[in-house]
Amino acid sequence: MPILVHTTADGKEYVLGERTVIGRMDGTDIRILDSLVSKQHAEITFANGRWSLRDLGSSNGTVVNGRRVHAVDLAEGDQISLGSALLVFSHAPPRQAAPSVEIIESSAPQVRAKLERAPAEGFRPVAQISDIEQLKRDYEKLRIANELNRVIGLEPDVDKLLARLLDETFKLLPADRGVILLMDPQTRQLSPRAVKYRGDAREAINLSSTIINQVFQTGASVVTMDAMMDDRFSGAKSVIAGGIRSTMCVPMIYQSQLFGIVHLDSLIATSAFSEKDLQILDGVAAQAAQAVDNAYKAKQIERSALARRDFERLLPPEIVEQVVNGGVRLERGGELRQTTVMFTDVRGFTTWSERHPPPHIVSVLNDYFELMVDAIHRHKGTLDKFMGDGILALFGSPITYGNDAVNAVGCALDMMQFLQQFNREHEATGDRFDIGIGINTGPVVAGYMGSSKSMEYTAIGDNVNLASRLCANAPPGMILVSAQTMAAIGNRFTSQQLPPIQVKGKQHPVDVWAITGYAHG
């Protein structure tokens, strides 16, 4: 059966059934904990020999190969974006679980001798080479480096990269088993990421902590003709238990940084590896380290691009660059900020939606949101979230411009103007929207909130609630603002004071004004 590979998380693979539902809700077949993903976001089905994807009316849409879609047939390698998650459709079979690899503690005495490698020499001009054997060795290094470059290219997937490196290494060296361990940059712990056997054997592999530590601590390669007899590892229980006859263990170092270790061993042959083999493996390990570094950097670029894409949904373009470059930190947790909060809501949306099929509702609503979000970004606001047909926007969080209330009211007026454009464009289909808007200014708690796996930038507090209540009381086509917002905008707009209104959560009626336009002069 085909699979989906989750490339922006842990590389997890999901086997697809005849109907697979993807969403944020517990109980979906593929659950993605992302606030931009709807509870039931999309589905993949198999019928008439074709695999198809269909959006289930999600708030933020489903994108396939960079194009927003409602329904589409899937082909090998199609990239599906839902929120910040990127899934790849593939007919490849799921990866088999790797045999267990364990680094066994040993009771070996302190190493009494240290195996040093000569510093790597660069390639000398041909006129300076008189030793034909040296010339052959240099040629062999170049040949292997060229072959590895051809095979691995610029592979961004680290696991695929390491598997290919082991495949090529087995073509060059007489190993029975091979393991590549990568080091976690934070914990500096080694963990196996690629395993290969010669033949059909798939038994668990026990690596010697004695040999691994020798390489890890010194950065020098270890080659032993017979690990069970080598006095440097005498008493190493894991070597004896593994029945290892010959080993090579080489650090993956690039630009003085240790990325991991390549370990090869032979279970049968004594003196299976020569000094020439060690030189070859040194070259492979050095190239592996550089390739892993490139893959890490490629992933970082991808994460930055995804972060930029997600931030562009929330923030004006001029703020996005600051966030991506670290000029503005958006971290989990909240802070008290003076903010102007705006809620919008489509009046009669439920009644309208009952008369139309879901695909039509989604299409029209997305056209409406496109215009509203454009207005928010034009006026330096932050899109907090979509709430069905409603919108919550913040002005002054995470960045204040000093005139945030003015920006919010200007945005609301633009929204009303854009709505007229929207209604003209949809006049032929009879899809007309009317909206009410509520705006309030005051201190709120704003920041990234949620779990460690799913967060969203939002604001909470009494002043957020008041903006919501004003929106609920705004008749179609009206912008209601609070006394705090009126004080902040001064005489920049024309307005009409209305009778105080009683709102939920307030003991006394609150004063409200209806914004009617820009003040002239």
XYZ file of C-alpha atoms in Angstrom:
521
model
C 0.000 0.000 0.000
C 1.182 3.594 -0.586
C 2.481 5.668 2.300
C 2.648 9.280 3.439
C 6.009 10.423 4.794
C 5.871 13.236 7.351
C 9.005 15.147 6.343
C 8.750 18.123 8.709
C 8.529 16.188 11.950
C 10.308 12.899 12.662
C 10.129 11.278 9.237
C 7.236 9.084 10.363
C 5.555 6.988 7.696
C 1.802 6.332 7.551
C 0.390 3.412 5.571
C -2.719 4.500 3.671
C -5.947 2.532 3.757
C -8.867 2.792 1.357
C -9.931 5.900 3.279
C -7.491 7.830 5.454
C -8.614 10.954 7.326
C -5.997 13.545 8.296
C -6.673 16.149 10.979
C -6.001 17.561 14.421
C -8.799 15.684 16.208
C -8.079 12.629 18.307
C -9.310 9.561 16.426
C -8.306 10.664 12.926
C -6.200 8.142 11.005
C -3.277 10.582 10.752
C -3.272 13.075 13.597
C -1.270 16.293 13.166
C -1.025 18.490 16.255
C -0.937 21.886 14.567
C -3.292 24.788 15.262
C -3.439 25.533 11.513
C -4.802 22.036 10.837
C -8.567 21.562 11.173
C -10.090 18.803 13.301
C -10.887 16.845 10.140
C -8.757 18.549 7.517
C -8.507 16.241 4.488
C -8.961 12.661 3.374
C -7.142 10.323 0.993
C -9.201 7.594 -0.695
C -8.614 4.784 -3.175
C -11.224 4.118 -5.867
C -11.196 2.962 -9.494
C -7.469 2.353 -9.338
C -6.668 5.947 -8.305
C -5.524 7.560 -5.055
C -7.257 10.892 -4.492
C -7.034 13.660 -1.906
C -10.006 15.817 -0.901
C -10.082 18.814 1.425
C -12.822 18.443 4.062
C -13.699 22.143 4.310
C -10.617 23.058 6.365
C -10.161 26.637 7.530
C -6.661 27.068 6.103
C -6.931 24.838 3.042
C -4.874 21.983 1.615
C -1.947 22.648 -0.705
C -0.520 20.081 -3.145
C 2.774 20.910 -4.858
C 2.356 24.584 -3.974
C -1.223 24.893 -5.287
C -4.294 25.098 -3.105
C -6.734 22.329 -4.035
C -10.149 21.001 -3.121
C -9.785 17.569 -4.738
C -6.944 16.068 -6.765
C -5.570 12.692 -7.851
C -2.218 11.903 -6.248
C 0.975 10.873 -8.038
C 4.332 9.611 -6.791
C 6.231 12.307 -4.899
C 3.333 14.763 -4.544
C 3.945 17.130 -1.616
C 0.909 17.820 0.554
C 0.980 20.832 2.910
C -1.447 21.055 5.826
C -0.622 23.851 8.219
C 3.122 23.598 8.888
C 3.177 19.856 8.149
C 4.579 18.574 4.872
C 3.562 15.074 3.742
C 4.921 13.248 0.699
C 2.820 10.656 -1.153
C 4.789 7.581 -2.188
C 4.188 4.046 -3.437
C 7.374 2.905 -1.696
C 6.865 0.168 0.913
C 7.232 1.212 4.559
C 10.744 0.993 5.901
C 11.461 -2.177 7.801
C 12.336 -1.743 11.416
C 16.090 -1.660 11.816
C 17.694 -4.479 13.799
C 18.535 -3.425 17.305
C 21.924 -1.843 17.843
C 23.232 -1.482 21.365
C 26.435 -0.066 22.788
C 27.263 -2.482 25.596
C 29.144 -1.312 28.661
C 32.408 -3.152 29.181
C 34.755 -3.597 32.101
C 37.926 -3.072 30.077
C 40.875 -1.485 31.855
C 42.070 1.922 30.760
C 43.436 1.915 27.238
C 47.180 1.527 27.450
C 47.966 2.550 23.886
C 46.515 5.115 21.587
C 46.189 4.700 17.831
C 47.048 7.998 16.170
C 46.385 8.912 12.568
C 48.757 11.017 10.582
C 47.363 14.458 9.726
C 45.539 14.440 6.424
C 47.709 15.559 3.560
C 46.469 17.656 0.674
C 47.007 16.673 -2.933
C 50.429 17.799 -4.138
C 51.154 18.959 -7.707
C 52.176 16.068 -9.962
C 55.666 17.542 -10.396
C 56.292 17.046 -6.672
C 55.344 13.346 -6.675
C 58.083 10.807 -7.314
C 56.464 7.889 -5.492
C 54.163 6.044 -7.885
C 52.461 4.308 -4.938
C 51.594 7.695 -3.439
C 50.127 8.697 -6.780
C 47.997 5.555 -6.792
C 46.757 6.227 -3.286
C 45.818 9.796 -4.203
C 44.021 8.580 -7.301
C 42.094 6.038 -5.227
C 40.992 8.753 -2.801
C 39.785 10.914 -5.671
C 38.015 7.978 -7.321
C 36.144 7.075 -4.137
C 35.262 10.707 -3.400
C 33.926 11.124 -6.921
C 31.892 7.923 -6.674
C 30.373 8.946 -3.356
C 29.530 12.396 -4.700
C 27.817 10.785 -7.673
C 25.764 8.460 -5.471
C 24.752 10.732 -2.612
C 24.618 14.030 -4.496
C 22.878 16.618 -2.336
C 20.552 14.140 -0.607
C 18.680 16.143 2.093
C 17.302 13.073 3.878
C 19.935 12.042 6.424
C 18.706 8.455 6.786
C 18.714 7.862 3.018
C 22.120 9.499 2.818
C 23.641 7.221 5.473
C 22.089 4.087 3.959
C 23.637 4.914 0.595
C 27.003 5.584 2.197
C 26.981 2.141 3.809
C 25.993 0.549 0.497
C 29.002 2.127 -1.217
C 31.309 1.307 1.687
C 30.414 -2.392 1.436
C 31.428 -2.288 -2.230
C 34.884 -1.061 -1.177
C 35.605 -2.964 2.024
C 35.248 -6.606 3.213
C 32.897 -5.907 6.128
C 30.185 -8.236 7.431
C 28.302 -5.540 9.333
C 28.261 -1.766 9.318
C 26.715 0.830 11.618
C 26.718 4.621 11.405
C 26.061 6.421 14.679
C 25.214 10.127 14.711
C 25.799 12.454 17.608
C 23.035 14.636 19.015
C 24.459 18.208 19.080
C 22.704 19.025 22.359
C 23.203 15.861 24.423
C 26.380 14.705 22.631
C 24.977 11.183 22.781
C 25.569 8.725 19.947
C 22.656 6.800 18.472
C 22.532 4.365 15.507
C 20.959 5.791 12.358
C 21.972 3.294 9.644
C 22.713 -0.454 9.703
C 23.855 -2.844 6.961
C 24.647 -6.581 6.795
C 26.401 -8.603 4.155
C 24.090 -11.467 3.292
C 20.788 -12.298 4.938
C 21.808 -12.138 8.597
C 19.741 -9.716 10.682
C 20.841 -10.445 14.233
C 21.127 -7.706 16.839
C 24.449 -5.867 16.850
C 26.317 -5.263 20.096
C 28.946 -2.558 19.755
C 31.823 -2.270 22.169
C 31.676 0.813 24.351
C 35.443 0.442 24.725
C 36.084 0.853 21.009
C 33.400 3.541 20.570
C 34.768 5.561 23.494
C 38.311 5.296 22.117
C 37.198 7.021 18.922
C 34.740 9.422 20.552
C 37.194 10.737 23.143
C 40.324 10.977 21.001
C 38.946 11.654 17.530
C 41.398 9.007 16.264
C 40.541 5.951 14.208
C 40.754 2.454 15.624
C 41.652 -0.501 13.456
C 42.258 -3.886 15.002
C 43.325 -7.083 13.344
C 41.541 -9.196 15.938
C 39.494 -7.311 18.527
C 39.367 -10.300 20.876
C 43.183 -10.426 20.986
C 43.987 -6.702 20.836
C 45.452 -5.735 24.204
C 44.022 -2.230 23.930
C 40.565 -3.764 24.402
C 41.463 -6.658 26.670
C 38.613 -7.437 29.011
C 36.018 -5.721 26.820
C 33.031 -7.991 27.409
C 31.076 -6.643 24.437
C 33.877 -7.520 22.033
C 34.050 -11.065 23.330
C 30.246 -11.464 23.454
C 29.944 -10.235 19.879
C 32.546 -12.625 18.577
C 34.140 -9.772 16.649
C 37.352 -10.746 14.865
C 38.251 -7.490 13.123
C 36.959 -3.951 13.471
C 37.385 -0.483 12.064
C 35.881 2.503 13.838
C 36.352 5.949 12.315
C 35.095 9.396 13.422
C 33.013 11.521 11.054
C 34.716 14.902 11.344
C 34.130 17.981 9.219
C 35.549 21.420 9.983
C 36.713 20.165 13.399
C 33.173 19.091 14.352
C 32.390 15.487 15.232
C 29.153 14.362 13.569
C 29.274 10.661 14.370
C 31.125 7.381 13.967
C 31.325 4.761 11.217
C 31.828 1.233 12.576
C 32.599 -1.826 10.442
C 33.374 -5.298 11.693
C 34.026 -8.847 10.551
C 32.674 -11.824 12.464
C 34.800 -14.462 10.750
C 38.027 -13.195 9.250
C 41.032 -12.391 11.404
C 42.978 -9.378 10.103
C 40.125 -8.620 7.721
C 41.067 -4.948 7.403
C 44.349 -3.421 6.253
C 45.864 0.021 6.740
C 44.725 0.826 3.197
C 41.183 -0.089 4.223
C 41.483 2.326 7.113
C 42.549 5.103 4.751
C 39.575 4.383 2.518
C 37.169 4.412 5.465
C 38.741 7.660 6.701
C 37.875 9.219 3.357
C 34.344 7.836 3.418
C 33.792 9.097 6.974
C 35.093 12.569 6.129
C 32.796 12.748 3.136
C 29.902 11.408 5.205
C 30.456 14.157 7.784
C 30.385 16.846 5.105
C 27.278 15.319 3.524
C 25.492 15.180 6.892
C 26.452 18.798 7.543
C 24.992 19.759 4.157
C 21.810 17.796 4.919
C 21.446 19.520 8.289
C 21.872 22.921 6.651
C 19.340 22.022 3.960
C 16.847 21.050 6.690
C 17.526 24.342 8.470
C 16.797 26.226 5.255
C 13.600 24.195 4.841
C 12.535 24.940 8.422
C 13.245 28.637 7.881
C 11.163 28.592 4.696
C 8.304 26.817 6.481
C 8.556 29.237 9.414
C 8.506 32.163 6.997
C 5.436 30.712 5.265
C 3.618 30.226 8.575
C 4.544 33.677 9.888
C 3.419 35.260 6.617
C -0.047 33.908 7.376
C -0.074 35.763 10.684
C 2.132 38.824 10.341
C 2.717 41.676 7.898
C 5.650 41.078 5.507
C 7.886 43.679 7.165
C 7.658 41.820 10.497
C 8.243 38.344 9.051
C 11.871 39.061 8.170
C 12.584 40.229 11.721
C 10.992 37.105 13.209
C 12.852 34.670 10.901
C 16.185 36.425 11.530
C 15.649 36.455 15.297
C 15.054 40.189 15.627
C 11.678 39.442 17.190
C 11.395 36.409 19.422
C 8.108 34.525 19.429
C 8.433 32.076 22.281
C 6.068 29.996 24.331
C 4.605 32.075 27.126
C 2.719 35.350 27.403
C 3.442 38.941 28.297
C 1.219 41.880 29.201
C 0.943 44.166 26.165
C -1.159 47.199 25.299
C -3.089 45.878 22.303
C -6.028 46.818 20.134
C -8.160 43.724 19.538
C -10.519 43.382 16.571
C -13.200 40.745 15.963
C -15.156 40.398 12.727
C -18.133 38.158 12.027
C -20.273 37.419 8.955
C -23.926 38.013 9.720
C -26.331 35.247 8.716
C -23.536 32.910 7.725
C -25.233 29.784 9.099
C -28.401 30.436 7.123
C -26.407 31.148 3.952
C -24.227 28.040 4.345
C -27.271 25.783 4.714
C -28.255 26.638 1.126
C -24.913 25.675 -0.458
C -22.738 22.552 -0.754
C -19.491 22.445 1.258
C -17.109 22.979 -1.723
C -18.947 26.194 -2.659
C -18.926 27.408 0.942
C -15.181 26.845 1.247
C -14.432 28.539 -2.075
C -16.479 31.661 -1.292
C -15.227 31.891 2.276
C -11.612 31.652 1.127
C -12.190 34.517 -1.338
C -13.589 36.584 1.526
C -10.690 35.735 3.870
C -8.164 36.665 1.191
C -9.439 40.246 1.155
C -9.808 40.544 4.920
C -6.296 39.280 5.674
C -4.884 41.654 3.061
C -6.501 44.534 4.967
C -5.050 43.298 8.278
C -1.516 43.108 6.892
C -1.816 46.485 5.156
C -2.496 48.065 8.522
C 0.314 46.215 10.352
C -1.962 43.847 12.228
C -1.401 40.254 13.287
C -3.852 37.583 12.219
C -4.585 35.631 15.386
C -7.014 33.046 14.016
C -10.014 32.223 11.882
C -13.055 31.126 13.871
C -15.422 29.600 11.337
C -16.478 32.725 9.443
C -15.034 35.020 12.122
C -11.592 36.637 12.379
C -9.550 37.712 15.390
C -6.766 40.227 14.690
C -4.313 41.983 17.005
C -2.732 45.420 16.598
C 0.253 46.066 18.876
C 1.216 42.424 19.411
C 3.839 41.159 18.922
C 5.111 44.552 17.660
C 3.723 47.962 18.462
C 3.868 50.858 16.018
C 2.661 53.483 18.492
C -0.591 54.059 16.607
C -2.058 50.561 16.833
C -5.624 51.675 17.568
C -5.554 53.967 14.510
C -4.276 51.059 12.425
C -7.076 48.803 13.699
C -9.868 51.266 12.922
C -8.349 52.029 9.510
C -8.240 48.294 8.854
C -11.929 47.946 9.781
C -12.887 50.697 7.317
C -10.840 48.995 4.588
C -12.570 45.710 5.384
C -15.948 47.333 4.809
C -14.715 48.751 1.507
C -13.179 45.413 0.444
C -16.457 43.724 1.337
C -18.244 45.863 -1.251
C -15.722 44.643 -3.832
C -16.302 41.045 -2.698
C -20.081 41.402 -3.011
C -19.800 42.887 -6.513
C -17.571 39.999 -7.635
C -20.045 37.416 -6.275
C -23.206 39.188 -7.335
C -23.841 36.707 -10.153
C -23.994 33.772 -7.741
C -26.001 35.642 -5.111
C -23.288 35.224 -2.488
C -23.486 38.432 -0.477
C -21.874 38.902 2.927
C -22.532 41.512 5.619
C -20.200 41.796 8.582
C -20.066 43.364 12.010
C -16.826 44.484 13.650
C -15.923 45.110 17.285
C -12.738 46.865 18.455
C -11.342 47.416 21.956
C -8.010 48.667 23.298
C -6.276 47.736 26.526
C -3.736 45.468 28.196
C -3.933 41.784 27.214
C -1.743 38.747 27.787
C -0.263 37.947 24.364
C 2.189 35.269 23.300
C 2.646 31.735 22.037
C 0.380 29.481 24.052
C -0.426 25.793 23.947
C 1.422 22.524 24.380
C 5.039 21.816 23.436
C 3.753 20.111 20.258
C 1.118 22.611 19.174
C 1.236 26.345 19.846
C -0.406 29.426 18.426
C 0.168 33.128 18.910
C -2.904 34.587 20.583
C -4.148 36.997 23.246
C -6.324 36.447 26.274
C -7.904 38.663 28.910
C -10.906 40.828 29.686
C -10.116 43.315 26.925
C -10.200 40.510 24.353
C -13.594 39.457 25.675
C -14.943 43.014 25.419
C -13.913 43.265 21.749
C -15.748 40.001 21.111
C -18.892 41.316 22.846
C -18.800 44.529 20.797
C -18.589 42.471 17.609
C -21.575 40.392 18.696
C -23.602 43.608 19.213
C -22.549 45.283 15.944
C -25.358 45.304 13.324
C -24.447 44.384 9.746
C -22.136 46.997 8.216
C -21.243 48.622 11.551
C -17.919 49.086 13.341
C -18.337 49.374 17.126
C -15.447 50.643 19.259
C -15.003 51.082 22.998
C -14.246 54.240 24.961
C -10.618 53.102 25.333
C -10.233 52.846 21.555
C -11.914 56.227 21.031
C -9.415 57.800 23.441
C -6.518 56.208 21.531
C -7.593 57.295 18.014
C -8.292 60.936 18.857
C -9.962 62.863 16.052
C -8.653 60.761 13.153
C -12.095 59.314 12.346
C -15.708 60.414 12.292
C -17.973 58.600 14.705
C -21.379 58.527 16.336
C -21.847 57.773 20.018
C -24.550 55.197 20.624
C -26.509 54.403 23.763
C -24.483 52.312 26.231
C -24.963 48.571 25.823
C -25.020 45.801 28.381
C -22.547 43.068 27.546
C -21.957 39.699 29.134
C -19.350 39.780 31.903
C -19.768 43.503 32.677
C -21.734 44.742 35.672
C -22.519 48.117 34.095
C -23.354 49.096 30.500
C -20.357 50.104 28.391
C -20.065 53.194 26.218
C -19.768 52.509 22.500
C -19.220 54.478 19.306
C -19.909 53.606 15.687
C -17.077 54.554 13.329
C -18.462 56.168 10.169
C -15.326 57.128 8.209
C -12.092 59.100 8.085
C -12.035 62.661 9.405
C -11.202 65.239 6.724
C -8.671 68.002 7.155
